[in-house]
Amino acid sequence: MASYVTKEGLDKMKAELEQLETVERPKITQQIAEARDKGDLSENAEYDAAKEAQGMLEMRISKLKDVISTSKIIDESQLDTSKVSILTTVKLKNNATNQQQVFTLVPDNESDLKSGRISVNTPIAKGLLGKVVGETAEIVLPNGNKLSFEVLEITL
């Protein structure tokens, strides 16, 4: 299944993969060799830790390669700002608190709540998708709480 990413997100994943393969992998290989040189592997905690770290690293490398190979870059020039969709930035008014919030809806692997980038698969994003300026989104969170947002503005 294809995963949609931004050009920036794909470049970030490729850079991480490069770092893992060229820096981290040799480092762990070196740690394993040093631990092996210390003798009895059956009671060698350093060896066990290095082998476990190697397994985790190889899983991450494999996952990144898989995601990169199946990724499709989202063409931002084709996005429609008349309604909320992936990669749009939405200015909202929380109807309960009258506070304004701004979110950018992004692919899962690019979400970062601190910078206002939320995954398009979160309950809030799902509730906002397809809404237009002036519309109200009623969102039920997994804990049962309800949120009501008015869409104030949609931009790229």
Coordinates of N, CA and C in Angstrom, one line a residue:
M1 N 0.8 -1.2 0.0 CA 0.0 0.0 0.0 C 0.9 1.2 0.0
A2 N 0.6 2.2 -0.8 CA 1.4 3.4 -0.9 C 1.1 4.3 0.3
S3 N 2.2 5.0 0.7 CA 2.0 5.9 1.8 C 2.3 7.3 1.1
Y4 N 1.5 8.3 1.4 CA 1.7 9.6 0.9 C 2.6 10.4 1.7
V5 N 3.5 11.1 1.1 CA 4.5 11.9 1.9 C 4.7 13.2 1.1
T6 N 5.3 14.2 1.9 CA 5.7 15.4 1.2 C 7.1 15.2 0.7
K7 N 7.6 16.0 -0.2 CA 8.9 15.9 -0.7 C 9.9 16.1 0.5
E8 N 9.6 17.0 1.4 CA 10.4 17.2 2.6 C 10.4 16.0 3.5
G9 N 9.3 15.3 3.7 CA 9.2 14.1 4.5 C 10.0 13.0 3.9
L10 N 9.9 12.8 2.5 CA 10.7 11.8 1.9 C 12.2 12.0 2.0
D11 N 12.6 13.3 1.8 CA 14.0 13.6 1.9 C 14.5 13.3 3.4
K12 N 13.7 13.6 4.3 CA 14.1 13.4 5.7 C 14.3 11.9 6.0
M13 N 13.4 11.0 5.4 CA 13.5 9.6 5.6 C 14.7 9.1 4.9
K14 N 15.0 9.6 3.7 CA 16.2 9.2 3.0 C 17.5 9.5 3.8
A15 N 17.5 10.7 4.4 CA 18.7 11.2 5.1 C 18.8 10.3 6.4
E16 N 17.7 9.9 7.0 CA 17.8 9.0 8.2 C 18.3 7.7 7.8
L17 N 17.9 7.1 6.7 CA 18.3 5.8 6.2 C 19.8 5.9 5.9
E18 N 20.3 6.9 5.2 CA 21.7 7.1 5.0 C 22.5 7.1 6.3
Q19 N 22.0 7.9 7.3 CA 22.7 7.9 8.6 C 22.8 6.6 9.2
L20 N 21.7 5.8 9.2 CA 21.6 4.5 9.8 C 22.6 3.5 9.2
E21 N 22.6 3.6 7.8 CA 23.4 2.6 7.1 C 24.9 2.9 7.1
T22 N 25.2 4.2 7.1 CA 26.7 4.6 6.9 C 27.3 4.9 8.3
V23 N 26.6 5.3 9.3 CA 27.2 5.6 10.6 C 26.8 4.7 11.7
E24 N 25.5 4.5 11.9 CA 25.0 3.6 13.0 C 25.4 2.1 12.8
R25 N 25.1 1.6 11.6 CA 25.4 0.2 11.4 C 26.9 -0.2 11.6
P26 N 27.8 0.6 11.1 CA 29.2 0.3 11.4 C 29.6 0.4 12.8
K27 N 29.0 1.4 13.5 CA 29.2 1.6 14.9 C 28.8 0.3 15.7
I28 N 27.6 -0.2 15.4 CA 27.1 -1.4 16.2 C 28.0 -2.6 15.8
T29 N 28.4 -2.7 14.6 CA 29.2 -3.8 14.2 C 30.5 -3.8 15.0
Q30 N 31.1 -2.6 15.2 CA 32.3 -2.4 15.9 C 32.0 -2.8 17.4
Q31 N 30.9 -2.4 18.0 CA 30.6 -2.8 19.4 C 30.5 -4.3 19.5
I32 N 29.9 -5.0 18.6 CA 29.7 -6.4 18.6 C 31.1 -7.1 18.6
A33 N 32.0 -6.6 17.7 CA 33.3 -7.1 17.6 C 34.1 -7.0 18.9
E34 N 34.0 -5.8 19.5 CA 34.7 -5.5 20.7 C 34.2 -6.4 21.8
A35 N 32.9 -6.6 21.9 CA 32.3 -7.4 22.9 C 32.7 -8.9 22.7
R36 N 32.7 -9.3 21.5 CA 33.1 -10.7 21.1 C 34.5 -11.0 21.6
D37 N 35.4 -10.0 21.4 CA 36.8 -10.1 21.8 C 37.0 -10.3 23.3
K38 N 36.0 -10.0 24.1 CA 36.1 -10.1 25.5 C 35.9 -11.5 26.0
G39 N 35.6 -12.4 25.1 CA 35.6 -13.8 25.6 C 34.2 -14.4 25.6
D40 N 33.9 -15.1 26.7 CA 32.7 -15.9 26.8 C 31.4 -15.2 26.5
L41 N 30.8 -15.5 25.4 CA 29.6 -14.8 24.9 C 28.3 -15.2 25.8
S42 N 28.3 -16.3 26.5 CA 27.1 -16.7 27.2 C 26.8 -15.8 28.4
E43 N 27.9 -15.1 28.9 CA 27.6 -14.2 30.1 C 28.1 -12.8 29.7
N44 N 28.0 -12.4 28.5 CA 28.6 -11.2 28.1 C 27.4 -10.2 27.8
A45 N 27.1 -9.4 28.8 CA 25.9 -8.4 28.6 C 26.2 -7.4 27.5
E46 N 27.4 -7.0 27.3 CA 27.7 -6.0 26.3 C 27.4 -6.6 24.9
Y47 N 27.7 -7.9 24.7 CA 27.5 -8.5 23.5 C 26.0 -8.6 23.2
D48 N 25.2 -9.1 24.3 CA 23.8 -9.2 24.1 C 23.2 -7.8 23.8
A49 N 23.6 -6.8 24.5 CA 23.0 -5.4 24.2 C 23.3 -5.0 22.8
A50 N 24.5 -5.2 22.4 CA 24.9 -4.8 21.0 C 24.1 -5.6 20.0
K51 N 24.0 -6.9 20.2 CA 23.2 -7.7 19.2 C 21.7 -7.2 19.2
E52 N 21.2 -6.9 20.4 CA 19.8 -6.4 20.4 C 19.7 -5.1 19.7
A53 N 20.6 -4.2 19.9 CA 20.7 -2.9 19.2 C 20.8 -3.1 17.7
Q54 N 21.6 -4.1 17.3 CA 21.7 -4.3 15.9 C 20.4 -4.8 15.3
G55 N 19.7 -5.6 16.0 CA 18.4 -6.1 15.6 C 17.4 -5.0 15.4
M56 N 17.4 -4.1 16.4 CA 16.5 -2.9 16.3 C 16.8 -2.0 15.1
L57 N 18.1 -1.8 15.0 CA 18.6 -1.0 13.9 C 18.2 -1.5 12.5
E58 N 18.4 -2.9 12.4 CA 18.1 -3.5 11.1 C 16.6 -3.5 10.8
M59 N 15.8 -3.6 11.9 CA 14.3 -3.4 11.7 C 14.0 -2.0 11.2
R60 N 14.6 -1.0 11.8 CA 14.3 0.4 11.4 C 14.8 0.6 10.0
I61 N 15.9 0.1 9.6 CA 16.4 0.3 8.2 C 15.5 -0.4 7.3
S62 N 15.0 -1.6 7.6 CA 14.1 -2.3 6.7 C 12.8 -1.6 6.6
K63 N 12.3 -1.1 7.7 CA 11.0 -0.3 7.6 C 11.1 0.9 6.8
L64 N 12.2 1.7 7.0 CA 12.5 2.9 6.2 C 12.6 2.6 4.7
K65 N 13.3 1.5 4.3 CA 13.4 1.1 2.9 C 12.1 0.8 2.3
D66 N 11.2 0.1 3.1 CA 9.9 -0.3 2.7 C 9.0 1.0 2.5
V67 N 9.0 1.9 3.4 CA 8.2 3.1 3.3 C 8.7 4.0 2.2
I68 N 10.0 4.1 2.0 CA 10.6 4.9 0.9 C 10.2 4.3 -0.4
S69 N 10.3 3.0 -0.5 CA 10.0 2.4 -1.8 C 8.5 2.4 -2.2
T70 N 7.6 2.6 -1.2 CA 6.2 2.6 -1.6 C 5.6 4.0 -1.4
S71 N 6.4 5.0 -1.2 CA 6.0 6.4 -1.0 C 5.6 7.1 -2.3
K72 N 4.6 7.8 -2.2 CA 4.2 8.7 -3.3 C 4.2 10.1 -2.8
I73 N 4.8 11.0 -3.6 CA 4.9 12.4 -3.1 C 3.6 13.1 -3.5
I74 N 3.1 13.8 -2.5 CA 1.9 14.6 -2.7 C 2.2 15.9 -3.5
D75 N 1.5 16.1 -4.6 CA 1.7 17.2 -5.5 C 0.9 18.4 -4.9
E76 N 1.7 19.3 -4.2 CA 1.0 20.4 -3.5 C 0.3 21.3 -4.5
S77 N 0.7 21.4 -5.7 CA 0.0 22.3 -6.7 C -1.4 21.8 -7.0
Q78 N -1.6 20.5 -6.8 CA -2.9 19.9 -7.1 C -3.9 20.0 -5.9
L79 N -3.5 20.6 -4.8 CA -4.3 20.6 -3.6 C -5.4 21.7 -3.7
D80 N -6.5 21.4 -3.2 CA -7.7 22.3 -3.2 C -7.9 22.9 -1.8
T81 N -7.8 24.3 -1.7 CA -7.9 24.9 -0.4 C -9.4 25.3 -0.1
S82 N -10.3 24.9 -1.0 CA -11.7 25.2 -0.7 C -12.3 24.4 0.4
K83 N -11.6 23.2 0.7 CA -12.0 22.3 1.8 C -10.8 21.8 2.5
V84 N -11.0 21.3 3.7 CA -9.9 20.7 4.5 C -9.4 19.4 3.8
S85 N -8.1 19.3 3.6 CA -7.6 18.0 3.1 C -6.1 17.9 3.6
I86 N -5.5 16.8 3.2 CA -4.1 16.6 3.6 C -3.2 17.8 3.1
L87 N -2.3 18.2 3.9 CA -1.3 19.3 3.7 C -2.0 20.7 3.7
T88 N -3.2 20.8 4.1 CA -3.8 22.1 4.2 C -3.6 22.5 5.7
T89 N -3.5 23.8 5.9 CA -3.4 24.4 7.2 C -4.7 25.0 7.5
V90 N -5.2 24.6 8.7 CA -6.6 25.0 9.1 C -6.6 25.9 10.3
K91 N -7.2 27.0 10.2 CA -7.3 27.9 11.4 C -8.7 27.6 12.0
L92 N -8.8 27.2 13.2 CA -10.1 26.8 13.8 C -10.4 27.6 15.1
K93 N -11.7 27.7 15.4 CA -12.1 28.3 16.6 C -12.7 27.1 17.4
N94 N -12.2 26.9 18.6 CA -12.7 25.9 19.5 C -14.0 26.5 20.1
N95 N -15.2 26.0 19.8 CA -16.4 26.6 20.2 C -16.7 26.6 21.7
A96 N -16.0 25.7 22.4 CA -16.2 25.6 23.9 C -15.4 26.7 24.6
T97 N -14.2 27.0 24.0 CA -13.3 28.0 24.7 C -13.1 29.3 24.0
N98 N -13.6 29.3 22.7 CA -13.4 30.5 21.9 C -12.0 30.8 21.5
Q99 N -11.1 29.8 21.8 CA -9.7 30.0 21.4 C -9.5 29.5 20.0
Q100 N -8.5 30.2 19.4 CA -8.2 29.7 18.0 C -7.0 28.8 18.0
Q101 N -7.0 27.8 17.1 CA -5.9 26.9 17.0 C -5.6 26.7 15.5
V102 N -4.4 26.4 15.2 CA -4.0 26.2 13.8 C -3.3 24.8 13.7
F103 N -3.8 24.0 12.8 CA -3.2 22.7 12.5 C -2.9 22.5 11.0
T104 N -1.9 21.8 10.7 CA -1.6 21.4 9.4 C -1.8 19.9 9.4
L105 N -2.6 19.4 8.4 CA -2.8 17.9 8.3 C -1.7 17.3 7.4
V106 N -1.0 16.4 8.0 CA 0.1 15.8 7.3 C 0.0 14.2 7.3
P107 N 0.8 13.5 6.5 CA 0.9 12.1 6.6 C 1.4 11.6 8.0
D108 N 1.0 10.4 8.4 CA 1.4 9.9 9.7 C 2.8 10.1 10.1
N109 N 3.7 9.8 9.2 CA 5.1 9.8 9.6 C 5.7 11.2 9.7
E110 N 4.9 12.3 9.4 CA 5.4 13.6 9.5 C 4.7 14.5 10.6
S111 N 3.9 13.8 11.4 CA 3.2 14.5 12.4 C 4.2 15.0 13.5
D112 N 3.9 16.2 14.1 CA 4.7 16.8 15.1 C 3.8 17.8 15.8
L113 N 3.1 17.3 16.9 CA 2.1 18.1 17.6 C 2.7 19.5 18.1
K114 N 4.0 19.5 18.5 CA 4.6 20.7 19.0 C 4.5 21.8 17.9
S115 N 4.7 21.4 16.7 CA 4.7 22.4 15.6 C 3.3 22.5 14.9
G116 N 2.3 21.9 15.5 CA 1.0 22.0 14.9 C 0.7 21.1 13.7
R117 N 1.6 20.1 13.5 CA 1.4 19.2 12.4 C 0.7 17.9 12.9
I118 N -0.5 17.7 12.6 CA -1.2 16.5 13.1 C -1.5 15.5 12.0
S119 N -1.4 14.2 12.3 CA -1.6 13.2 11.4 C -3.0 13.2 10.8
V120 N -3.2 13.0 9.5 CA -4.5 13.1 8.9 C -5.4 11.9 9.4
N121 N -4.7 10.9 10.1 CA -5.5 9.8 10.7 C -5.9 10.0 12.1
T122 N -5.7 11.2 12.7 CA -6.1 11.4 14.1 C -7.6 11.7 14.1
P123 N -8.3 11.5 15.2 CA -9.8 11.8 15.3 C -10.1 13.3 14.9
I124 N -9.3 14.2 15.3 CA -9.5 15.6 15.0 C -9.4 15.9 13.5
A125 N -8.3 15.4 12.9 CA -8.1 15.6 11.4 C -9.2 14.9 10.7
K126 N -9.6 13.7 11.0 CA -10.7 13.0 10.3 C -12.0 13.7 10.4
G127 N -12.2 14.4 11.5 CA -13.4 15.2 11.7 C -13.4 16.5 10.9
L128 N -12.2 16.9 10.5 CA -12.1 18.2 9.8 C -12.1 17.9 8.3
L129 N -11.6 16.8 7.8 CA -11.5 16.5 6.4 C -12.8 16.8 5.6
G130 N -12.7 17.6 4.6 CA -13.8 17.9 3.7 C -14.6 19.1 4.2
K131 N -14.3 19.6 5.3 CA -15.1 20.8 5.8 C -14.6 22.0 5.1
V132 N -15.5 23.0 5.0 CA -15.2 24.3 4.3 C -15.3 25.4 5.3
V133 N -14.7 26.6 4.9 CA -14.7 27.7 5.8 C -16.2 28.0 6.3
G134 N -16.3 28.2 7.6 CA -17.7 28.6 8.1 C -18.4 27.3 8.7
E135 N -17.9 26.1 8.3 CA -18.6 24.9 8.7 C -18.1 24.6 10.1
T136 N -18.9 23.8 10.9 CA -18.5 23.4 12.2 C -18.3 21.9 12.1
A137 N -17.2 21.5 12.8 CA -16.8 20.0 12.9 C -17.1 19.6 14.3
E138 N -17.9 18.6 14.4 CA -18.2 18.0 15.7 C -17.4 16.7 15.8
I139 N -16.5 16.6 16.7 CA -15.5 15.5 16.8 C -15.6 14.8 18.1
V140 N -15.8 13.5 18.1 CA -15.8 12.7 19.3 C -14.5 12.0 19.4
L141 N -13.8 12.3 20.5 CA -12.5 11.7 20.8 C -12.6 10.3 21.3
P142 N -11.5 9.5 21.3 CA -11.6 8.1 21.7 C -12.0 8.0 23.2
N143 N -11.8 9.0 24.0 CA -12.2 9.0 25.4 C -13.7 9.4 25.6
G144 N -14.4 9.7 24.5 CA -15.8 10.0 24.6 C -16.1 11.5 24.7
N145 N -15.0 12.3 24.9 CA -15.2 13.7 25.0 C -15.5 14.3 23.6
K146 N -16.3 15.3 23.5 CA -16.7 15.9 22.3 C -16.1 17.3 22.1
L147 N -15.6 17.6 20.9 CA -15.0 18.9 20.6 C -15.8 19.4 19.4
S148 N -15.9 20.8 19.4 CA -16.6 21.5 18.3 C -15.7 22.6 17.8
F149 N -15.4 22.5 16.6 CA -14.5 23.5 16.0 C -15.2 24.2 14.8
E150 N -15.1 25.5 14.7 CA -15.5 26.2 13.5 C -14.3 26.4 12.6
V151 N -14.4 26.1 11.3 CA -13.3 26.3 10.4 C -13.3 27.8 10.0
L152 N -12.2 28.5 10.3 CA -12.1 29.9 10.0 C -11.4 30.2 8.8
E153 N -10.3 29.3 8.4 CA -9.5 29.6 7.3 C -8.8 28.3 6.9
I154 N -8.6 28.2 5.6 CA -7.9 27.0 5.0 C -6.8 27.5 4.0
T155 N -5.6 27.2 4.3 CA -4.5 27.6 3.4 C -3.5 26.5 3.2
L156 N -2.5 26.7 2.3 CA -1.5 25.7 2.1 C -0.3 26.1 2.9

